[in-house]
PDB file of C-alpha atoms in Angstrom:
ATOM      1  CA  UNK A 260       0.000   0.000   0.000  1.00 46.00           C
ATOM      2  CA  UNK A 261       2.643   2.508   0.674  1.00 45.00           C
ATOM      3  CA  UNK A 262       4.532   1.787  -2.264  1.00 41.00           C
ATOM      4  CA  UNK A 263       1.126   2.346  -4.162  1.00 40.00           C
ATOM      5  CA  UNK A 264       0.497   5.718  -2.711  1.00 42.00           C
ATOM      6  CA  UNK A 265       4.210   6.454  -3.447  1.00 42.00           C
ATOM      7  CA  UNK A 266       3.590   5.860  -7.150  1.00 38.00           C
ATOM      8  CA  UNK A 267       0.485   8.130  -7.347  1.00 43.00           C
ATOM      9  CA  UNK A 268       2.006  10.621  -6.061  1.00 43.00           C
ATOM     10  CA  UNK A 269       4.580  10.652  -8.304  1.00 46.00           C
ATOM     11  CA  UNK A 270       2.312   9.816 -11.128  1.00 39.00           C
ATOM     12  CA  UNK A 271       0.268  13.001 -10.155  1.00 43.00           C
ATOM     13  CA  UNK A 272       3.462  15.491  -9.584  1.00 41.00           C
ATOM     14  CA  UNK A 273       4.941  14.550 -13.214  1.00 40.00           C
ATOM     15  CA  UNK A 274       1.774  15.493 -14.753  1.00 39.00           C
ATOM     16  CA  UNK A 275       1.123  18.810 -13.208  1.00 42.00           C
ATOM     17  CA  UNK A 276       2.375  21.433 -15.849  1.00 47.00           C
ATOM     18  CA  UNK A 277       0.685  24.759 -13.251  1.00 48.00           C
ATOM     19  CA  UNK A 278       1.513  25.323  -9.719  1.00 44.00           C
ATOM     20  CA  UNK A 279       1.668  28.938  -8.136  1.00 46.00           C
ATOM     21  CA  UNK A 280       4.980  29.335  -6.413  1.00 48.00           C
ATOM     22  CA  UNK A 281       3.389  29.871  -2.736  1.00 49.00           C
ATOM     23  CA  UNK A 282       0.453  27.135  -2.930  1.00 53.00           C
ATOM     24  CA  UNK A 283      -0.714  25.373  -0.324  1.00 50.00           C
ATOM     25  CA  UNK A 284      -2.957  22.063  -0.329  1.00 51.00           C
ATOM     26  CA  UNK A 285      -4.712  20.322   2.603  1.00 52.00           C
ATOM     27  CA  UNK A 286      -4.539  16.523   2.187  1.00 51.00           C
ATOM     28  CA  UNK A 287      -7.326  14.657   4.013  1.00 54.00           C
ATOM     29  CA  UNK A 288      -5.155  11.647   4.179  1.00 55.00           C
ATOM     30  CA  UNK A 289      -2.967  13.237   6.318  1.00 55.00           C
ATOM     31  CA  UNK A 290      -2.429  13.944   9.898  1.00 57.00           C
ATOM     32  CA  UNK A 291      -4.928  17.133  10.601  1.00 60.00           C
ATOM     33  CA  UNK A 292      -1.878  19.338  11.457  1.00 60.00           C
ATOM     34  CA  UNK A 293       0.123  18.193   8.835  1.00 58.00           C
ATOM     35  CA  UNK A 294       0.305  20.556   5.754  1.00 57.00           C
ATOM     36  CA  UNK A 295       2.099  20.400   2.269  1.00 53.00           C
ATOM     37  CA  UNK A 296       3.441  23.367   0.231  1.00 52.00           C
ATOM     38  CA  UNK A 297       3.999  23.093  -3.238  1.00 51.00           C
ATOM     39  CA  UNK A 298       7.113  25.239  -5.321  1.00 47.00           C
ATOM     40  CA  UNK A 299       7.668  25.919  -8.451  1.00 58.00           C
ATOM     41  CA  UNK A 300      10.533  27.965  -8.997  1.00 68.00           C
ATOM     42  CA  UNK A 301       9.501  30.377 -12.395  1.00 75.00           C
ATOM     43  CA  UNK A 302      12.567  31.431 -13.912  1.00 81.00           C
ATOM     44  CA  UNK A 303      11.129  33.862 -16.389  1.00 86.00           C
ATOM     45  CA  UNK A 304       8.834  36.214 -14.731  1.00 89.00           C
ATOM     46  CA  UNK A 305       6.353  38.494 -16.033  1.00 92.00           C
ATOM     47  CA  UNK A 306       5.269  40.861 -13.829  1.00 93.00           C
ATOM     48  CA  UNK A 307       6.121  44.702 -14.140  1.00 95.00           C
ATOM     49  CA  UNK A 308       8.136  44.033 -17.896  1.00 96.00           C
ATOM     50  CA  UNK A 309       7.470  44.970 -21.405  1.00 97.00           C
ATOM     51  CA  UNK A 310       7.449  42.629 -24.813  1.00 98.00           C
ATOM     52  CA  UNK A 311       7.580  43.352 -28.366  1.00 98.00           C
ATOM     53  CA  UNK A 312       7.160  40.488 -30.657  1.00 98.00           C
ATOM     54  CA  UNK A 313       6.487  40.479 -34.878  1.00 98.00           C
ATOM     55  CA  UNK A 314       4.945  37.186 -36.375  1.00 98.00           C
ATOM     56  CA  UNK A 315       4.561  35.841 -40.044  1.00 98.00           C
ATOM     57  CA  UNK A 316       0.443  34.917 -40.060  1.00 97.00           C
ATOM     58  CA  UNK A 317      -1.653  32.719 -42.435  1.00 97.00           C
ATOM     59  CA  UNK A 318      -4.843  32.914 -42.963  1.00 96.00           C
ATOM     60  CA  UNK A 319      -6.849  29.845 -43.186  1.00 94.00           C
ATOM     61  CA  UNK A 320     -10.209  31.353 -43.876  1.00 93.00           C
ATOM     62  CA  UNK A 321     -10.181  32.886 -46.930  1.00 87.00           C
ATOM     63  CA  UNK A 322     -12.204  31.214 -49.596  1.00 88.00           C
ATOM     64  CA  UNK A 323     -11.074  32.535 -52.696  1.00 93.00           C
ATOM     65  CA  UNK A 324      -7.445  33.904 -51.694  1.00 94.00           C
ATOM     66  CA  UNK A 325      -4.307  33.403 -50.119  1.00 96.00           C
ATOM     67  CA  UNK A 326      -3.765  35.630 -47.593  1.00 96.00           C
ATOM     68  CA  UNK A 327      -0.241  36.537 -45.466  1.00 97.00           C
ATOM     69  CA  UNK A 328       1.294  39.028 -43.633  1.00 97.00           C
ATOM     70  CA  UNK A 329       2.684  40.730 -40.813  1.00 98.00           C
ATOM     71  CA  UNK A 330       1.949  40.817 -37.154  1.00 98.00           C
ATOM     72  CA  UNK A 331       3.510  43.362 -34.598  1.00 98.00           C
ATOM     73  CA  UNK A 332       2.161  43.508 -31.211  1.00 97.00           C
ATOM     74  CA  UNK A 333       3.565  44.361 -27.627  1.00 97.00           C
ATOM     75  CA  UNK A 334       2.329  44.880 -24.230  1.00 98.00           C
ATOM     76  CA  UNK A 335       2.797  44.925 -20.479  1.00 98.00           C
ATOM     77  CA  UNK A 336       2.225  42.326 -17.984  1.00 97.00           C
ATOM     78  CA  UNK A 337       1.283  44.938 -14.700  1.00 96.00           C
ATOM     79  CA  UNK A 338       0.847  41.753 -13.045  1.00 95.00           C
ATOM     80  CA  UNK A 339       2.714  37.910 -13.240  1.00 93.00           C
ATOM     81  CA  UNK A 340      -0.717  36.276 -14.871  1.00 95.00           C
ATOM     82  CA  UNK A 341      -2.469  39.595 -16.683  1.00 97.00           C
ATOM     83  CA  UNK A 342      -1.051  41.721 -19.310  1.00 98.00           C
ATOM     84  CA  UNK A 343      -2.590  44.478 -21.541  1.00 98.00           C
ATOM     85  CA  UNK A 344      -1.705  44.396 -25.191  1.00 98.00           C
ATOM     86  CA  UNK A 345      -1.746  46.402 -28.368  1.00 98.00           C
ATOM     87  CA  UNK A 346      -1.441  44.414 -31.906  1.00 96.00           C
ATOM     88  CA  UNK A 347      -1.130  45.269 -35.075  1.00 98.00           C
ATOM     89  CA  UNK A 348      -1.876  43.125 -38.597  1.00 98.00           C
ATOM     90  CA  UNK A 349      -1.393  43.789 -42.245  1.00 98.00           C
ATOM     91  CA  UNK A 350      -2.330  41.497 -44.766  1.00 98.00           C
ATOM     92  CA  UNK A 351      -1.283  40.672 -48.555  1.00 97.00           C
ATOM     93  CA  UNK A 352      -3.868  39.015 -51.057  1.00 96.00           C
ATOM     94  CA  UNK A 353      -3.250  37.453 -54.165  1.00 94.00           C
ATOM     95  CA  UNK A 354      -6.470  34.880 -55.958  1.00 92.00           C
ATOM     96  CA  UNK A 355      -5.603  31.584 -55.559  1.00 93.00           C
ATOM     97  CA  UNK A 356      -6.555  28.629 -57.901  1.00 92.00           C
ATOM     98  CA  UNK A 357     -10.147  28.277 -56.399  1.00 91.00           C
ATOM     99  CA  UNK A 358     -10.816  31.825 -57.506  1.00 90.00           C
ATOM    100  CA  UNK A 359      -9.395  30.948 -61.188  1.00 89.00           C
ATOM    101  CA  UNK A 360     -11.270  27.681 -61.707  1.00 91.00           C
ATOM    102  CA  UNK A 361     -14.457  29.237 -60.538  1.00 88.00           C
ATOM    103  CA  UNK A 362     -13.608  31.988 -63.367  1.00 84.00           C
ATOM    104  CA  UNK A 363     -12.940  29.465 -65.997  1.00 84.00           C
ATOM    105  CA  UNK A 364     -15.667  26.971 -65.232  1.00 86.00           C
ATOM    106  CA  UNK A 365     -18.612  29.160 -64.688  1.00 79.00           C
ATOM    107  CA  UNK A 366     -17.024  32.697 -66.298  1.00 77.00           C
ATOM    108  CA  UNK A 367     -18.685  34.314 -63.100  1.00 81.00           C
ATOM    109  CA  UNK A 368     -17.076  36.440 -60.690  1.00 84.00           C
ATOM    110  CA  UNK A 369     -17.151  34.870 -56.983  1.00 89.00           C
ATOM    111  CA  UNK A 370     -18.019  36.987 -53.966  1.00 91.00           C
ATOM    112  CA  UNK A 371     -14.496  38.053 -52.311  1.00 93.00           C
ATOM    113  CA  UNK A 372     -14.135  40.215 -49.087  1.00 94.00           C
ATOM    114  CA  UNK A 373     -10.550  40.211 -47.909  1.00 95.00           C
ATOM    115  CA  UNK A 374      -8.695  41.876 -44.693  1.00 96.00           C
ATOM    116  CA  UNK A 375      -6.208  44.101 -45.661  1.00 97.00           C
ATOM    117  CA  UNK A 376      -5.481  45.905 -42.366  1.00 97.00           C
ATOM    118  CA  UNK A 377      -6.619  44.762 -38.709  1.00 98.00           C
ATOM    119  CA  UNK A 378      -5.302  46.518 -35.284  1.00 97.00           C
ATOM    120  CA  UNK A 379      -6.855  46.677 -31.697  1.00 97.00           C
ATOM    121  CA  UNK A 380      -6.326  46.176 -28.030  1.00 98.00           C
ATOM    122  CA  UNK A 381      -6.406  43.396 -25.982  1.00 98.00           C
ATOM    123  CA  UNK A 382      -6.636  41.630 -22.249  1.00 98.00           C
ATOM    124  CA  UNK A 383      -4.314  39.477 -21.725  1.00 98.00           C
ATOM    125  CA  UNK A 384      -4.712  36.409 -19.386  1.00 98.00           C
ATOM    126  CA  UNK A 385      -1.410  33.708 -18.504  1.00 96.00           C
ATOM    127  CA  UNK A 386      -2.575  31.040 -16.443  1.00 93.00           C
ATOM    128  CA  UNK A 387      -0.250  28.465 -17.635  1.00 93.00           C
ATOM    129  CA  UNK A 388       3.389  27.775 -17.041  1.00 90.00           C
ATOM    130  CA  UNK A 389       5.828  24.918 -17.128  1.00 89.00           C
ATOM    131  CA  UNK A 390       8.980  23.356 -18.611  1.00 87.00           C
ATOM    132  CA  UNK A 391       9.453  20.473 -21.137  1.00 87.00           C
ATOM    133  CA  UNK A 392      12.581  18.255 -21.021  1.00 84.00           C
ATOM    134  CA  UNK A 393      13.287  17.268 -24.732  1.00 81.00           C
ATOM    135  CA  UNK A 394      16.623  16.956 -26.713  1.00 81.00           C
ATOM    136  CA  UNK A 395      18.765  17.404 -23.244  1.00 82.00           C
ATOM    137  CA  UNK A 396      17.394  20.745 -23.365  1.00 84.00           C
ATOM    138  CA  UNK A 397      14.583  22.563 -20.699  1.00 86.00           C
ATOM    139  CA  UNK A 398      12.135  24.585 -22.942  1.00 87.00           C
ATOM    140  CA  UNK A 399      10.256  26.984 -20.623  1.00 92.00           C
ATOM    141  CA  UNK A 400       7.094  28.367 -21.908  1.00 94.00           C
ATOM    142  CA  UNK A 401       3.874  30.345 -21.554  1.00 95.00           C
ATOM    143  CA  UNK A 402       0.197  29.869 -22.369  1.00 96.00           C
ATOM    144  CA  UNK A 403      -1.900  32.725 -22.574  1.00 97.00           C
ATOM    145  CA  UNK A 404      -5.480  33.540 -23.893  1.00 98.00           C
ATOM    146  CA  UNK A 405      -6.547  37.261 -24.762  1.00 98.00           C
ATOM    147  CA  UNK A 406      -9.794  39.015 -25.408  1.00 98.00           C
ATOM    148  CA  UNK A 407     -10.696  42.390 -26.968  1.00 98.00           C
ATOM    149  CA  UNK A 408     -11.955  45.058 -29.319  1.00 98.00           C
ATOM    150  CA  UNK A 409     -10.509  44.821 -33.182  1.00 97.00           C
ATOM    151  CA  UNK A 410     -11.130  47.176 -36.274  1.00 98.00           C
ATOM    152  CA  UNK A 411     -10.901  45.895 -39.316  1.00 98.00           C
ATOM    153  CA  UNK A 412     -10.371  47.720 -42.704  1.00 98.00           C
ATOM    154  CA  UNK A 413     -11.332  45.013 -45.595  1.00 97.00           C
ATOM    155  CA  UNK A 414     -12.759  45.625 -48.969  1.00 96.00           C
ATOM    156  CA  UNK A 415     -14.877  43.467 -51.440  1.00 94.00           C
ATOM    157  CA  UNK A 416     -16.205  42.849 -54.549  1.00 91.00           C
ATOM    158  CA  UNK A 417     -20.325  43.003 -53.298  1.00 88.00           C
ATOM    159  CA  UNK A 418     -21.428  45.582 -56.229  1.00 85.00           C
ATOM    160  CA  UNK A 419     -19.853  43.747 -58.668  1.00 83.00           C
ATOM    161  CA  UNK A 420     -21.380  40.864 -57.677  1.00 82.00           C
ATOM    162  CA  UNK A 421     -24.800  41.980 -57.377  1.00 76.00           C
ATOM    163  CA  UNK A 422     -24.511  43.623 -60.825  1.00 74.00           C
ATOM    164  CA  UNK A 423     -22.257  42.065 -63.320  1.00 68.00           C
ATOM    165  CA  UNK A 424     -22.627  45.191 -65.636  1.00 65.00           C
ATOM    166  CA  UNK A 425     -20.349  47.243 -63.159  1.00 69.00           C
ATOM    167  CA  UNK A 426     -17.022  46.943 -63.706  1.00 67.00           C
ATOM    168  CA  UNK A 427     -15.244  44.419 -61.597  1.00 72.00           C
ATOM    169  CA  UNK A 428     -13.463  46.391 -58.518  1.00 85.00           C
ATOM    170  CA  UNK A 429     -13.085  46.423 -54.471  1.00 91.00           C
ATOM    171  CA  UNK A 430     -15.003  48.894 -52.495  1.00 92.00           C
ATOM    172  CA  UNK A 431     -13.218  49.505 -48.852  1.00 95.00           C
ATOM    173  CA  UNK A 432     -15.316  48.476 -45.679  1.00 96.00           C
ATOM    174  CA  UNK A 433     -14.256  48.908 -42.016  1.00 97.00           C
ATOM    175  CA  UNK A 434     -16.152  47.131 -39.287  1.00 97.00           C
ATOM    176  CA  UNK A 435     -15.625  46.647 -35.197  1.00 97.00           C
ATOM    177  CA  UNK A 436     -15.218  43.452 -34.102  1.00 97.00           C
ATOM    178  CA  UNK A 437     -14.481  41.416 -31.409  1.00 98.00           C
ATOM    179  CA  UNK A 438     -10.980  39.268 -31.590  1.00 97.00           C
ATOM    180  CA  UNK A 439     -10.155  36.036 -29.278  1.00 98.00           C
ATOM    181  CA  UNK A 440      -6.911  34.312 -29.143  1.00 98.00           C
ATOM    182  CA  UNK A 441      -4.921  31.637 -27.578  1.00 98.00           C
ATOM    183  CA  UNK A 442      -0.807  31.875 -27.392  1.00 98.00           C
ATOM    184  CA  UNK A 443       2.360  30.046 -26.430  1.00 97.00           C
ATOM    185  CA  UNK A 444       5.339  31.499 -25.901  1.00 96.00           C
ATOM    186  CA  UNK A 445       8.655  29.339 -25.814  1.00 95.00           C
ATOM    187  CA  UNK A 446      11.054  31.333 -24.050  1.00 94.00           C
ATOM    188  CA  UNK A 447      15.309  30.884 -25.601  1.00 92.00           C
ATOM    189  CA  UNK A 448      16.561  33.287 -22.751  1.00 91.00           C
ATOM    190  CA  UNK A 449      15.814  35.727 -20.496  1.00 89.00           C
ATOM    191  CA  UNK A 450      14.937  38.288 -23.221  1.00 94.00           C
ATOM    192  CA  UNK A 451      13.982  36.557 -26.213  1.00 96.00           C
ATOM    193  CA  UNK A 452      11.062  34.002 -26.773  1.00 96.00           C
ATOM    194  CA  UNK A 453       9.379  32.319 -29.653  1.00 97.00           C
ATOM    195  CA  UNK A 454       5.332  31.798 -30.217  1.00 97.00           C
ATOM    196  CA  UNK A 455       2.781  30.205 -32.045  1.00 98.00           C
ATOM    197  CA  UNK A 456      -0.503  31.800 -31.452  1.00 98.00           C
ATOM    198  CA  UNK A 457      -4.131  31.025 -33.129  1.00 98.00           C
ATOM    199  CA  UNK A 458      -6.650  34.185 -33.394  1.00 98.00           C
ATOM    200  CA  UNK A 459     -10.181  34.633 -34.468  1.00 97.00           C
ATOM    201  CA  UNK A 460     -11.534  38.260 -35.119  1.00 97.00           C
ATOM    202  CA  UNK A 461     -15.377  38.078 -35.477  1.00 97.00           C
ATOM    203  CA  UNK A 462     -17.360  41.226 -37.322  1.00 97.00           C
ATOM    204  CA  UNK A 463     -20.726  41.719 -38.770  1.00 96.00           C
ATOM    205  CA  UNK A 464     -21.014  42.064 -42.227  1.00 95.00           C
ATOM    206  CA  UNK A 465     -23.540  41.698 -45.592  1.00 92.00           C
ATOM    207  CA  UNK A 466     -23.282  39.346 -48.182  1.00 89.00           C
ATOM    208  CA  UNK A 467     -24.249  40.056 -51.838  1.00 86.00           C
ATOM    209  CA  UNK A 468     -28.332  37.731 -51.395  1.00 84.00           C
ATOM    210  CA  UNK A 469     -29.160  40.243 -48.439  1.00 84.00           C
ATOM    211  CA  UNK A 470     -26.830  43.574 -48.321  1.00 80.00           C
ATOM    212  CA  UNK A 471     -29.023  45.317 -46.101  1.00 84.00           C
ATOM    213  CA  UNK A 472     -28.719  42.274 -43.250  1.00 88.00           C
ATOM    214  CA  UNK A 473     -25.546  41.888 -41.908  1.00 92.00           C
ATOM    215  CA  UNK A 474     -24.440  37.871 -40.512  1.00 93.00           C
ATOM    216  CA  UNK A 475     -21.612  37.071 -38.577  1.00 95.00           C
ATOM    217  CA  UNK A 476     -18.078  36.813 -39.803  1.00 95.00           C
ATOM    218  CA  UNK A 477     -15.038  34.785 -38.614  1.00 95.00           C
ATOM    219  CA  UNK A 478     -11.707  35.422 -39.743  1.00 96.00           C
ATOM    220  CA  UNK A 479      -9.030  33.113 -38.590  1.00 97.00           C
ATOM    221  CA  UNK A 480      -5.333  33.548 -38.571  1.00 98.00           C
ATOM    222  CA  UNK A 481      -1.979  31.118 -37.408  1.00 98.00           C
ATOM    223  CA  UNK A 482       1.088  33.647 -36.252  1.00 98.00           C
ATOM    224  CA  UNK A 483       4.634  32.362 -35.877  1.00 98.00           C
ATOM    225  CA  UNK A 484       6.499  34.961 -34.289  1.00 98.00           C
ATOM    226  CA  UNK A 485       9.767  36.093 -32.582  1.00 98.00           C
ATOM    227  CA  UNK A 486       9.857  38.620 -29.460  1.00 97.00           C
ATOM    228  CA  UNK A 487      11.369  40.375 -26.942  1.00 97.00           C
ATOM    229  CA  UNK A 488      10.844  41.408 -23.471  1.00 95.00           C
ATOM    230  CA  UNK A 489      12.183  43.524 -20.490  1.00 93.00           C
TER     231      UNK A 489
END
């Protein structure tokens, strides 16, 4: 039985990736006076320092395009676990072969609207830390999830659309929306770190059937970036 109880405990200690570094658990196994404190040394801290980071994205929404570009965003964690963050995207389009075989099949023009610019301000949330042993190596990293307003300057191809007698050509829209996003952030040293983050931007907008009722949007893009911090 001991030897059992040893072997959960190690079991459960190996798979714990989270652990504050003053926490304090009450086991009701034990002794009533007998407490247990669990530490986790963090090496890289957050709290009261500044980042800068700028990311390659992909876009894996867009129907009719491929889409890339440039992310820079930086913020300030005023606490270990919450940060506040300004971000920044720009986007290049070019049709892609979907586009052309929609051209050449049914010689009609498809419905297109496509981000060029995004930028906006965000909450930023870290709950997660820990450390992965791979290659001889310790990889610290961070998982964070962040929240907040976006605007959006797009343009489409809606008139031309609706009436194939107008010459084909993108009108500009802007729209508020709402972006949501999940991060992790390898740190290489004390100052630089690595990421790979995932981030949704949702905005209401009309489609050529209805223009006058506006549905929800989703655009989705996958940033690899490199930052700093201080």
């Amino acid at each position: 039985m001991p030897l059992l109880l040893l072997l959960m405990l190690g079991l459960g200690s190996s798979l714990k990736v989270h652990a504050g570094e003053k926490n304090l658990y009450d086991f009701l196994w034990l002794d009533p006076d007998k407490q247990v404190y669990v530490l986790q040394n963090k090496v890289y801290q957050k709290k009261n320092s500044i980042y800068a980071d700028i990311g390659y994205l992909t876009n894996i929404t867009s129907k009719f395009q491929d889409t890339s570009g440039l992310q820079l965003r930086g913020g300030y964690y005023f606490t270990e676990e919450f940060a506040l963050e300004l971000n920044f995207h720009n986007y290049s389009n070019s049709n892609n072969d979907d586009y052309r075989n929609v051209r050449l099949i049914n010689s009609a023009e498809p419905f297109i609207r496509r981000l060029n610019s995004t930028y906006g301000v965000y909450a930023i949330w870290s709950p997660f830390y820990g450390k992965i042993n791979t290659f001889n190596k310790i990889f610290y990293f961070d998982w964070s999830f962040g929240v907040g307003y976006q605007r959006i300057n797009a343009e489409s191809n809606i008139d031309n659309v609706r009436n194939p007698l107008i010459d084909s050509k993108f009108k500009k829209e802007s729209y508020n929306g709402i972006g949501a996003k999940t991060n992790v952030k390898f740190h290489i040293n004390e100052h630089t770190h690595v990421g790979i983050e995932y981030h949704n931007t949702y905005y209401r907008a009309a489609g050529p059937k209805n223009p006058n009722s506006k549905k929800m949007k989703t655009n989705t893009d996958i940033v690899f970036s490199i930052g700093f911090s201080y």
